[in-house]
mmCIF file of C-alpha atoms in Angstrom:
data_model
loop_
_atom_site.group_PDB
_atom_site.id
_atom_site.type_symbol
_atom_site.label_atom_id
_atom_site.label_comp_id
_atom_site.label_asym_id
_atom_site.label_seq_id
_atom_site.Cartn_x
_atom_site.Cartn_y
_atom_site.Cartn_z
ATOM 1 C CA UNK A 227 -22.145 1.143 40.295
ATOM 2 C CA UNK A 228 -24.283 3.897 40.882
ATOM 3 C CA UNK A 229 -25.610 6.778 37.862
ATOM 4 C CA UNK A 230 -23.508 9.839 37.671
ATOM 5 C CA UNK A 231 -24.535 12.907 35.971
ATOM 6 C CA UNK A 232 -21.018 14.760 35.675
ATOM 7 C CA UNK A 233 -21.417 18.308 34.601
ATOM 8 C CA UNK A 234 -19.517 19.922 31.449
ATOM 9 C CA UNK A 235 -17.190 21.662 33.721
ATOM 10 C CA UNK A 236 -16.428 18.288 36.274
ATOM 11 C CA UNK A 237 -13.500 16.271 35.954
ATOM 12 C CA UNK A 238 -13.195 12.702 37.672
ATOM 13 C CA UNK A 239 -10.157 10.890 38.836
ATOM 14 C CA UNK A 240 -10.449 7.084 40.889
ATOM 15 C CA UNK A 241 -8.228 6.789 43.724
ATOM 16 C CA UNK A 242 -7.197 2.623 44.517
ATOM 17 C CA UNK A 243 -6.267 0.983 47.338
ATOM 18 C CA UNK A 244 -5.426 -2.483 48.275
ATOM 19 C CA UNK A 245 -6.479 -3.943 51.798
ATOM 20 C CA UNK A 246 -6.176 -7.267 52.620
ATOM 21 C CA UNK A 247 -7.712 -9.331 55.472
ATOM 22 C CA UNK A 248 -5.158 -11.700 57.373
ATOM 23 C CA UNK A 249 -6.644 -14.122 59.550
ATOM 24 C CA UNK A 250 -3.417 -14.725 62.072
ATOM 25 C CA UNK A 251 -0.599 -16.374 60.991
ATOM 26 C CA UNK A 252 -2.428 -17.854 57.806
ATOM 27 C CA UNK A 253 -2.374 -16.313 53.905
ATOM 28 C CA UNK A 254 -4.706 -13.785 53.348
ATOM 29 C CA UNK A 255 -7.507 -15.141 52.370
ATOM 30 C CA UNK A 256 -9.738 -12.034 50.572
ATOM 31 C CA UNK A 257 -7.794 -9.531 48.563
ATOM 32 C CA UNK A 258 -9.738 -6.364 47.220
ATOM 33 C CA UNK A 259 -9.989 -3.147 45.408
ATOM 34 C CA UNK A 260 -10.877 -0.300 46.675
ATOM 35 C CA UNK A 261 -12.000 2.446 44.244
ATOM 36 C CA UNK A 262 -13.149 5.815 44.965
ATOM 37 C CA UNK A 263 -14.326 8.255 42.374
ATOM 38 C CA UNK A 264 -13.756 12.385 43.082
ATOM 39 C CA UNK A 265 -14.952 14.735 41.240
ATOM 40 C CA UNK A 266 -13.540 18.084 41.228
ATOM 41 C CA UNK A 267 -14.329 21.494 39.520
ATOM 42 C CA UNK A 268 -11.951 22.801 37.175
ATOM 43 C CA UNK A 269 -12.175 25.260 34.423
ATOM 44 C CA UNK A 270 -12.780 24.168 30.760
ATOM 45 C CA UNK A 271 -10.137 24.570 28.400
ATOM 46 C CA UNK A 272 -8.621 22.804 24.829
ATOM 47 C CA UNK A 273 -5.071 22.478 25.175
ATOM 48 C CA UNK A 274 -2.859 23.370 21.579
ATOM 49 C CA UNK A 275 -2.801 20.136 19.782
ATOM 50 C CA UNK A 276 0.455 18.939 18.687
ATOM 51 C CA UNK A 277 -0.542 18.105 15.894
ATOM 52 C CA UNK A 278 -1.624 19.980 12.240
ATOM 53 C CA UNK A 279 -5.067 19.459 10.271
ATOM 54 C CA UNK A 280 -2.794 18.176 7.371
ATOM 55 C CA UNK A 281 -1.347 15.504 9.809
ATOM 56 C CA UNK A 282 -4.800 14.477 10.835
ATOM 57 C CA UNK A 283 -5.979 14.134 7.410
ATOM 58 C CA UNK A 284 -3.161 12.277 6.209
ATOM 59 C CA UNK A 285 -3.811 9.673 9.486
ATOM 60 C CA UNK A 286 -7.282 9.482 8.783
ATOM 61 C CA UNK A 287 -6.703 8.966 4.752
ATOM 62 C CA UNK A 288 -4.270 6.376 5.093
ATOM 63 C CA UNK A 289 -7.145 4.314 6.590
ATOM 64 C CA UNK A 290 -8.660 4.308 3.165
ATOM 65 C CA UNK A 291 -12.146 3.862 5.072
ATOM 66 C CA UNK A 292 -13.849 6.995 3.853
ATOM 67 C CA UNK A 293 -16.810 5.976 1.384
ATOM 68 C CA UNK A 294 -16.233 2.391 2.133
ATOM 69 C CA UNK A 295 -20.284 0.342 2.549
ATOM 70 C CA UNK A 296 -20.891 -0.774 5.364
ATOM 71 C CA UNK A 297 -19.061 -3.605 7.368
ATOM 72 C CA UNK A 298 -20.833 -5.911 10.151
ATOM 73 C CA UNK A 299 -17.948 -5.455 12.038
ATOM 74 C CA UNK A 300 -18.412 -2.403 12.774
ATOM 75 C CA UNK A 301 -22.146 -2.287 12.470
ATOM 76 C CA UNK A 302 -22.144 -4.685 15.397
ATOM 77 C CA UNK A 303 -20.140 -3.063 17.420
ATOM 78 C CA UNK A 304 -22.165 0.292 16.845
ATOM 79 C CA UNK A 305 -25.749 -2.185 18.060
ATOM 80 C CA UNK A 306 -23.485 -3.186 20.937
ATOM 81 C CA UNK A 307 -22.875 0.414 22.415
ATOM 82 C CA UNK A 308 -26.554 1.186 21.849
ATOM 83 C CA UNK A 309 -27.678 -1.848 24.004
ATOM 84 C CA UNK A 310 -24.892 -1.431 26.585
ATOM 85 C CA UNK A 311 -25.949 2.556 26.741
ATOM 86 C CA UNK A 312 -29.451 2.436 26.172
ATOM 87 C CA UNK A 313 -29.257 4.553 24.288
ATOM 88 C CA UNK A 314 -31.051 4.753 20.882
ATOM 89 C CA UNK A 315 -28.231 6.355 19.064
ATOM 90 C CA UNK A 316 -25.061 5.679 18.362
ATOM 91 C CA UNK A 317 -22.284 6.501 15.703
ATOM 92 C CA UNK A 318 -18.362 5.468 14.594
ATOM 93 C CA UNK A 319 -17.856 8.793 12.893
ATOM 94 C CA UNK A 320 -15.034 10.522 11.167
ATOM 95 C CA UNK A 321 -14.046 14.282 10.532
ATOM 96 C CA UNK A 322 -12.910 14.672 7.275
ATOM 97 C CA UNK A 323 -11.622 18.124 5.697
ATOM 98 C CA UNK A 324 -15.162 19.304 5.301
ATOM 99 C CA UNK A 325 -17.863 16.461 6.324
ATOM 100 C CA UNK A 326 -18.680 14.480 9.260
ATOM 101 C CA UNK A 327 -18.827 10.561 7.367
ATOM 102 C CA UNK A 328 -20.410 7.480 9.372
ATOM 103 C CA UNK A 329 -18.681 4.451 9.384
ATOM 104 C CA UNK A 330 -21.559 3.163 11.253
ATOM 105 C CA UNK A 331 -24.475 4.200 12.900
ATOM 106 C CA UNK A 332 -27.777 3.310 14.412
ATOM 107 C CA UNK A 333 -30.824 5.730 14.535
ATOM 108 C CA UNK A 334 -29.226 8.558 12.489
ATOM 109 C CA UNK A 335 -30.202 7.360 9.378
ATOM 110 C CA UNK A 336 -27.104 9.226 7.566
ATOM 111 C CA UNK A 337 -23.311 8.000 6.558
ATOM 112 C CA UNK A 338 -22.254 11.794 6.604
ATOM 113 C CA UNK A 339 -23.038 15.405 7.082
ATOM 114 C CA UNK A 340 -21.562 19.169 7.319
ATOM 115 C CA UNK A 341 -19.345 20.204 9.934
ATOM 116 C CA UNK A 342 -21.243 22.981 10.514
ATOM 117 C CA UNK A 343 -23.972 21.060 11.907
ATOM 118 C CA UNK A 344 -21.921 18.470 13.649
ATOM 119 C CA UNK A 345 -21.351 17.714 16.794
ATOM 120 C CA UNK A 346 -18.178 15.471 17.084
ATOM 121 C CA UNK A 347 -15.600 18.447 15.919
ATOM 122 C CA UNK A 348 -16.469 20.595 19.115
ATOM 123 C CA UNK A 349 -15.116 18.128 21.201
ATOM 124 C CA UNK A 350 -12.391 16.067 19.626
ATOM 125 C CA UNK A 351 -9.886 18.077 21.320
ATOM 126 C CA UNK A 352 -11.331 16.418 24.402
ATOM 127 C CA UNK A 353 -8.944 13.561 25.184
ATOM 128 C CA UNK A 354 -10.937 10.520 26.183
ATOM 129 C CA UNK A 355 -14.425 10.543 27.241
ATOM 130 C CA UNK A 356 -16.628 13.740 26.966
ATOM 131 C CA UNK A 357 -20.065 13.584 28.427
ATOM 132 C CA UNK A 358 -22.562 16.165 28.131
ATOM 133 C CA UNK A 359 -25.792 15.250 30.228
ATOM 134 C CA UNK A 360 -27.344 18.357 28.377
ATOM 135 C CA UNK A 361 -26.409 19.824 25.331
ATOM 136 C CA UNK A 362 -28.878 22.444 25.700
ATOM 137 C CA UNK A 363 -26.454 24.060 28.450
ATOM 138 C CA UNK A 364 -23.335 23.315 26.944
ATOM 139 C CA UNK A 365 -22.235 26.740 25.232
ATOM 140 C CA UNK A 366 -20.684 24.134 22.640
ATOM 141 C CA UNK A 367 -23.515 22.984 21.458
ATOM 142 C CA UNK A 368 -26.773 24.582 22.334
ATOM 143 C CA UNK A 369 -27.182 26.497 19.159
ATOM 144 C CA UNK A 370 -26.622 23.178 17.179
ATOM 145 C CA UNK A 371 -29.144 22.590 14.879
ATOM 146 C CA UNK A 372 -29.150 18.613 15.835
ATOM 147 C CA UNK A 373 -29.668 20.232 19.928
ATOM 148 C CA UNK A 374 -32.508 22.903 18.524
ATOM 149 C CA UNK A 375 -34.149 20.832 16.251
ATOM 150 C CA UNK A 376 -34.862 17.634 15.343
ATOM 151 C CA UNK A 377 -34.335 14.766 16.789
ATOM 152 C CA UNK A 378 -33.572 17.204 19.849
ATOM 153 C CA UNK A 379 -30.332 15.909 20.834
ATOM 154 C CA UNK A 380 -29.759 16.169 24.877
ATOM 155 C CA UNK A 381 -27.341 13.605 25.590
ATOM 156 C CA UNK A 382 -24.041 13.284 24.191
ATOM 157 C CA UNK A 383 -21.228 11.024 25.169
ATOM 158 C CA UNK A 384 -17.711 10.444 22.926
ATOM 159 C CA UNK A 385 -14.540 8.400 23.260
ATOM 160 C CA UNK A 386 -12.109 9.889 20.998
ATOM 161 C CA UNK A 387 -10.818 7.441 17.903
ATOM 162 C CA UNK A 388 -7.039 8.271 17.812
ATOM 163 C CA UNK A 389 -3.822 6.691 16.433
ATOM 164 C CA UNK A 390 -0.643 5.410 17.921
ATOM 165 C CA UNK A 391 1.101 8.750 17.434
ATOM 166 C CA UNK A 392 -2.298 10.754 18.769
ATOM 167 C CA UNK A 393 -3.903 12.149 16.075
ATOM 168 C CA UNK A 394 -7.803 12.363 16.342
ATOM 169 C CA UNK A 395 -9.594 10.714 13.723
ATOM 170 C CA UNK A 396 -13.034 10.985 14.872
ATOM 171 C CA UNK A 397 -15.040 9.428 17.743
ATOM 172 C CA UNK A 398 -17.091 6.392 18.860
ATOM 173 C CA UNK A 399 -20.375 8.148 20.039
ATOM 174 C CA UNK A 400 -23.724 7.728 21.621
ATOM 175 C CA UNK A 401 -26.669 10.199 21.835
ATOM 176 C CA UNK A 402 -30.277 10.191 23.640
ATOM 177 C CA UNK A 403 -32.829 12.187 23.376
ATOM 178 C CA UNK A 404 -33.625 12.590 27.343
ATOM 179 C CA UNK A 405 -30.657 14.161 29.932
ATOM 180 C CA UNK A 406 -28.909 11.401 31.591
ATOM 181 C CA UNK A 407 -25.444 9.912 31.789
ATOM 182 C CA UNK A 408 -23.475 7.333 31.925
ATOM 183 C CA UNK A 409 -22.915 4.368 34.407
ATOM 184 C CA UNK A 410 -19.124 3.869 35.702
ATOM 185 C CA UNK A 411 -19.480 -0.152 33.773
ATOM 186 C CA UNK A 412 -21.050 2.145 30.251
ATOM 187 C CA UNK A 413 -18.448 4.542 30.264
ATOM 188 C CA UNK A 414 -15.955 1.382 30.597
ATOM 189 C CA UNK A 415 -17.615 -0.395 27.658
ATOM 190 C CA UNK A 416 -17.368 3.085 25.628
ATOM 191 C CA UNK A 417 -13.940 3.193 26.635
ATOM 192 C CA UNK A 418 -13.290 -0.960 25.776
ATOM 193 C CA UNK A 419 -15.655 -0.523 22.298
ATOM 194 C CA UNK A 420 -13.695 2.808 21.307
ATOM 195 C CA UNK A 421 -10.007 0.602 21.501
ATOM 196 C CA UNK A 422 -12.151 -2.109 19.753
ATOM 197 C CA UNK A 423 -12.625 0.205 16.460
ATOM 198 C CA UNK A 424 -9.580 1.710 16.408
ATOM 199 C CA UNK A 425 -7.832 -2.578 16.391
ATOM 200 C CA UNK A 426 -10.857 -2.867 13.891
ATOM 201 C CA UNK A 427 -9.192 0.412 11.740
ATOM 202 C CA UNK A 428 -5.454 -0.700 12.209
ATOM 203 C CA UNK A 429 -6.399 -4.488 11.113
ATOM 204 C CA UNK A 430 -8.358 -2.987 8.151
ATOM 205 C CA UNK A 431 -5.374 -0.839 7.178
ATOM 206 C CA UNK A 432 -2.590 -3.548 7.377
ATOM 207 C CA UNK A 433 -4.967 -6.054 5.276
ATOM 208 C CA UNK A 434 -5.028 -3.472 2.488
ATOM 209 C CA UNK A 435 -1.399 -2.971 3.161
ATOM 210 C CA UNK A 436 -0.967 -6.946 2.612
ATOM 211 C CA UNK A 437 -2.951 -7.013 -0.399
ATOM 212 C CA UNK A 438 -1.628 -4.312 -2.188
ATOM 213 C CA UNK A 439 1.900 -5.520 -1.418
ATOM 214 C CA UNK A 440 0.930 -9.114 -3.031
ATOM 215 C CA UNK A 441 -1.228 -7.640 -5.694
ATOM 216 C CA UNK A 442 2.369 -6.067 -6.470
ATOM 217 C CA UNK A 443 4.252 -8.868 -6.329
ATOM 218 C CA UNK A 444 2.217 -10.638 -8.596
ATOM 219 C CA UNK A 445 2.594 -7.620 -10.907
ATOM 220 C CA UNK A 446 6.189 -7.723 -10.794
ATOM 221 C CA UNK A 447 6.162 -11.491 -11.072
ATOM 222 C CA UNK A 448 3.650 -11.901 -14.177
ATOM 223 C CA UNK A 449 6.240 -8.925 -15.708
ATOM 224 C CA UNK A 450 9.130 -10.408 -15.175
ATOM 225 C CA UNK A 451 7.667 -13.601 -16.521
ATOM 226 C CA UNK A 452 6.858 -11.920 -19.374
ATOM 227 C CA UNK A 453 10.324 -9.994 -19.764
ATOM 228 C CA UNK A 454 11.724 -13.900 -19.737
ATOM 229 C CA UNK A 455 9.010 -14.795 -22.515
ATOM 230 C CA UNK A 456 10.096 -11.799 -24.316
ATOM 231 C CA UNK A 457 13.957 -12.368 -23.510
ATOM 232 C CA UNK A 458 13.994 -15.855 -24.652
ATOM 233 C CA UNK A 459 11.787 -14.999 -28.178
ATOM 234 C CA UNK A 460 14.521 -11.780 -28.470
ATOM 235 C CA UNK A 461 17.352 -14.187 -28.286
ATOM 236 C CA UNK A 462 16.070 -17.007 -30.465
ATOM 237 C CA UNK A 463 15.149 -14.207 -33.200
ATOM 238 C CA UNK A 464 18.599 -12.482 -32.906
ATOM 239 C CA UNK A 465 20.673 -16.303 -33.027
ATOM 240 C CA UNK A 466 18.144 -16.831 -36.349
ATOM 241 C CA UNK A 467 19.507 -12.985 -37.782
ATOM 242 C CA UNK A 468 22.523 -13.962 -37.036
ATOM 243 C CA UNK A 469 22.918 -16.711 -38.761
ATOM 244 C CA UNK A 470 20.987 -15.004 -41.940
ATOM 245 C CA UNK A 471 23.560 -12.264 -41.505
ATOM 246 C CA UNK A 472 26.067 -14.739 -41.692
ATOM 247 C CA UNK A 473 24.897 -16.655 -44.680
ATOM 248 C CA UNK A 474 24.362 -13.590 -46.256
ATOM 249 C CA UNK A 475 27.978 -12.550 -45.623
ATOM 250 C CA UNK A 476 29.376 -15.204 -47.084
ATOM 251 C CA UNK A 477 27.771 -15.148 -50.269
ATOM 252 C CA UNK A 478 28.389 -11.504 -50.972
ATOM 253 C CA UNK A 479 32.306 -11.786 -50.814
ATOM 254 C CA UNK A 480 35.351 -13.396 -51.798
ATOM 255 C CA UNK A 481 37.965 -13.748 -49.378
ATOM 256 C CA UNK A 482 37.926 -14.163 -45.487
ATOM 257 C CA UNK A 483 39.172 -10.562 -44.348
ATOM 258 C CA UNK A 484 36.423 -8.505 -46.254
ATOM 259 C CA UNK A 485 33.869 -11.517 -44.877
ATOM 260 C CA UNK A 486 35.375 -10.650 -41.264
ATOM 261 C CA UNK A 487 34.704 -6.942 -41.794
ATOM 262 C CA UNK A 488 31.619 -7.002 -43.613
ATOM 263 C CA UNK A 489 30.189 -9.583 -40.731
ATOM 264 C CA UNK A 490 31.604 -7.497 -37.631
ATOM 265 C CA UNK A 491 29.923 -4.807 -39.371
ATOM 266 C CA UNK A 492 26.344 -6.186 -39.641
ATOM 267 C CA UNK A 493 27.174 -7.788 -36.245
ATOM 268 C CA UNK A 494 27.878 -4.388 -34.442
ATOM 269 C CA UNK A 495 25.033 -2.839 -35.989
ATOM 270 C CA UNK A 496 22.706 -5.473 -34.489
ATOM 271 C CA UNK A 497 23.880 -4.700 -31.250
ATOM 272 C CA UNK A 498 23.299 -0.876 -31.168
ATOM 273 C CA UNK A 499 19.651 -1.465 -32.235
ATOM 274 C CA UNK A 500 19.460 -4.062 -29.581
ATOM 275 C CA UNK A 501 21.054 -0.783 -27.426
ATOM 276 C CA UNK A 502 18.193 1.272 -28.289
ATOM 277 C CA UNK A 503 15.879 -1.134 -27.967
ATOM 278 C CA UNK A 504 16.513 -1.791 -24.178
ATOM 279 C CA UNK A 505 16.646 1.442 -23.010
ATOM 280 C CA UNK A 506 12.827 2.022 -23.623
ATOM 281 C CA UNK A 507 10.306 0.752 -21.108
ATOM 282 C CA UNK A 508 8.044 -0.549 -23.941
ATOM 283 C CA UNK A 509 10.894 -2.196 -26.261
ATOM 284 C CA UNK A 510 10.762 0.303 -28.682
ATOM 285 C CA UNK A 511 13.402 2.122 -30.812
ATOM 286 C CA UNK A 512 13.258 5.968 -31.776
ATOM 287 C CA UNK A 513 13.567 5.937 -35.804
ATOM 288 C CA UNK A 514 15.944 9.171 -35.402
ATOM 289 C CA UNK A 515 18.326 6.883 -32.760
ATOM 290 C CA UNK A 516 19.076 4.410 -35.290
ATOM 291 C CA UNK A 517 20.246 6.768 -37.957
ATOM 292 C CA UNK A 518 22.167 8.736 -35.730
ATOM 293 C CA UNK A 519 24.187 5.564 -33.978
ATOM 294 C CA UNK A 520 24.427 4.214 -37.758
ATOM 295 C CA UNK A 521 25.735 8.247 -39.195
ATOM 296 C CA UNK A 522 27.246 9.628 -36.113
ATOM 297 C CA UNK A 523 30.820 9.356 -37.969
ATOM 298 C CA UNK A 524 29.919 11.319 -40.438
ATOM 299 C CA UNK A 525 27.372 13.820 -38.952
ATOM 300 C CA UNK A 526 29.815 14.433 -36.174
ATOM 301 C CA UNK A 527 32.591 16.297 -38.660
ATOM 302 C CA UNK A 528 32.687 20.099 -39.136
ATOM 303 C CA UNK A 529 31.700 19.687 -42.790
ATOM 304 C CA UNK A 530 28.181 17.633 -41.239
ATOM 305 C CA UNK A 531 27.783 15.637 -44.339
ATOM 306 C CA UNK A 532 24.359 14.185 -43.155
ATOM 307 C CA UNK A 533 21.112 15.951 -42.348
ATOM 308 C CA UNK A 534 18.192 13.901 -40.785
ATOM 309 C CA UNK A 535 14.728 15.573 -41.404
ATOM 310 C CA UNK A 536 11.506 13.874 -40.259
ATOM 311 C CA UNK A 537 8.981 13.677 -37.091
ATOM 312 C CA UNK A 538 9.849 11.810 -34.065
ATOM 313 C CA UNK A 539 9.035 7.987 -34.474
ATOM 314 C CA UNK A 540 8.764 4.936 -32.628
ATOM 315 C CA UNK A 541 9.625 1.330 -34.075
ATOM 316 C CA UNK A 542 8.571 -1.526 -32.165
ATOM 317 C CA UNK A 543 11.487 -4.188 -31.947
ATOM 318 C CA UNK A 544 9.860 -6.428 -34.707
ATOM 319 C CA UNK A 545 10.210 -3.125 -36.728
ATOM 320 C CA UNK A 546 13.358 -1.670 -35.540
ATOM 321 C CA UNK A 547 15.658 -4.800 -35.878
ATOM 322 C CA UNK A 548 15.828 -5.372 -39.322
ATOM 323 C CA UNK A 549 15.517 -1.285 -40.431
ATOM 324 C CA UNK A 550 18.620 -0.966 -38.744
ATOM 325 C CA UNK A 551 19.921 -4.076 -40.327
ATOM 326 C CA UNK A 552 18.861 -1.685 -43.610
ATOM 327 C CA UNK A 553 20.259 1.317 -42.722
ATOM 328 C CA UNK A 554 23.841 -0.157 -42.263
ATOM 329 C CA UNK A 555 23.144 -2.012 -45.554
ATOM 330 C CA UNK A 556 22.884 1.757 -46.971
ATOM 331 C CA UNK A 557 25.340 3.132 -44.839
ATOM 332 C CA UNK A 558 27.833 0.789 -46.420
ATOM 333 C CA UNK A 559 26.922 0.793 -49.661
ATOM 334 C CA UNK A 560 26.845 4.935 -49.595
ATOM 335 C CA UNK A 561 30.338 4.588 -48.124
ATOM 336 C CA UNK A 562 31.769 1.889 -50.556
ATOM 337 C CA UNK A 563 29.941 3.266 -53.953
ATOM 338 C CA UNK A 564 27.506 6.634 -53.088
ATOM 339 C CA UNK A 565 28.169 9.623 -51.704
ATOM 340 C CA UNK A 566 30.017 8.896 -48.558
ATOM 341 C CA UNK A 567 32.910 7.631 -50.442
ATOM 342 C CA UNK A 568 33.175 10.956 -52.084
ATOM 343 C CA UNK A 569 34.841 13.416 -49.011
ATOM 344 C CA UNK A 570 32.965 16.387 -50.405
ATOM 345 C CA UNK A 571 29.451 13.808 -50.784
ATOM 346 C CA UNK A 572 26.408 14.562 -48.693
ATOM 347 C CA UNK A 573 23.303 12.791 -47.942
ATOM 348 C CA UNK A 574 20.082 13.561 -46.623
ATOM 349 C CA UNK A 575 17.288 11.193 -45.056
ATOM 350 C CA UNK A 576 13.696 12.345 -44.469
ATOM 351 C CA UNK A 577 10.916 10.830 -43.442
ATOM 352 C CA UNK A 578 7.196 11.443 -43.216
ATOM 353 C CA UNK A 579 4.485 10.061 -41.329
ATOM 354 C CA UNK A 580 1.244 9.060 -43.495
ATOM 355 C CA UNK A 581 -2.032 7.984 -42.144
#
């Protein structure tokens, strides 16, 4: 294919054909394409995207490939579009909210920069390919500072990076220094390199995607392997209070019915503390939950014959089993012999925290 120079304000469109050569009777025996390219002057103009900034940013953050070093993937497919262009610069860049970041880039010499100085914003609207032989005479870009300065920027051609759903999220680029353009074959290798980055992106972004999801598996595995650990310890420890409970029982009374209710008393204050217990992500038990489940009959009444005075408290479950175990033991002696067996009897628990 021949060099074309299109101008800012040219669009092209290929028209195929198919012609065949039949020799008689007999199968064609040459099939080809026919392609003809037509340019035709229209006026320039950026369509309304259909899409917000905070839409694009979201796309281009769910990448997680901002700040990220440098990958030969993408390094080598930034040397390809340099050799295929000959071109001595070329970029995979990204618009972020307030910077221009390199994924890649050859004869730059920078992974980011200002938008105010860059040049990929003024045409990511562009669906595509944009080429601009000379940015000196694009009203775009000939007050750039990269187009006025150094390295005097003339050439510019971009294939815009976008999503599934559409959203720009930067562009694969190449710049010279001299006004040229592009071959119909290096526009088709921009074109091919540009899907290239964005597979490169997508495969990047459902690796992380895999890893994270096993990373939490594992989590949830090595916890759950610990809540067994921690189930099977809880149970053995509550079968061995049990049984103290019960030998404990049955040296303190007399007769089988005040052994039943002294035991189903112990027992059911176990279980409330075990209550507590589970209900907190950490296995702890509030200090001020274990009186109140212990004295809620008698805190409850109009007369509130208990006050509980002290800061708030945490007991881990090596703590909080057997103070609950003590605060029935005083609960029940206070209502057998202390001041809960007296209707007009009060009692008051504070507590203090010491360093």
């Amino acid at each position: 294919p021949e060099a074309f120079i299109p101008q800012p304000t040219i669009a092209r469109r290929s028209e195929c054909g198919l012609k065949q050569i039949d020799h008689g009777n007999k199968r064609p025996l040459l099939t080809f394409y026919v392609v003809r390219t037509v340019f035709a002057s229209m006026p320039r103009s950026s369509p309304s995207p259909s899409w917000s900034e905070t839409e694009r940013i979201a796309a281009l953050r769910s990448y997680q490939i901002l700040d990220t070093p440098p990958e030969p993937d993408f390094d080598d497919l930034v040397r390809l579009v340099t050799q295929v262009c000959e071109a001595p610069r070329a970029a995979i860049t990204l618009i972020d909210q307030d910077r221009q970041w390199f994924k890649a880039e050859v004869g730059l010499g920078l992974r980011e920069a200002p938008l105010d100085v860059a040049i990929c914003p003024e045409v990511m609207l562009q669906p595509g390919l944009t080429v601009i032989p000379d940015a000196t005479k694009d009203p775009r870009l000939a007050s750039n500072p990269l187009v006025t300065g150094k390295p005097h920027i003339r050439f510019y051609a971009g294939v815009l990076l976008e999503t599934s759903d559409g959203l720009p999220l930067g562009t694969l680029c190449v710049l010279d220094d001299d006004v040229r353009g592009l071959t119909d074959a290096q526009a088709f290798a921009l074109h091919t390199l540009a899907r290239q980055v964005m597979a490169l992106l997508e495969l990047r972004r459902a690796l992380d995607q895999r890893d994270s999801a096993l990373a939490a598996r594992q989590e949830a595995e090595q916890r759950q392997s610990l809540l067994t650990r921690e189930l099977h310890h809880r149970v053995k420890n509550t079968l061995a209070t049990v049984q103290a409970v019960a030998g404990s029982t049955a040296r303190s009374v007399t007769d089988i019915d005040e052994f039943r209710s002294a035991f189903s008393g112990r027992i059911a204050a176990l279980a409330n503390t075990h209550a507590i217990i589970t209900e907190d992500h950490d296995q702890r038990a509030p200090l001020l939950d274990l009186l109140r489940v212990e004295l809620a009959r008698f805190s409850e009444t109009s007369t509130r014959r208990v006050s509980l005075d002290g800061p708030a408290v945490l007991l881990k479950s090596e703590i909080a089993i057997p103070l609950g175990m003590a605060i029935h033991e005083l609960t029940s002696n206070s209502v057998k012999y202390g001041s809960l067996s007296n209707p007009r009897g009060r009692v008051t628990v504070a507590w203090e925290v010491r360093s």
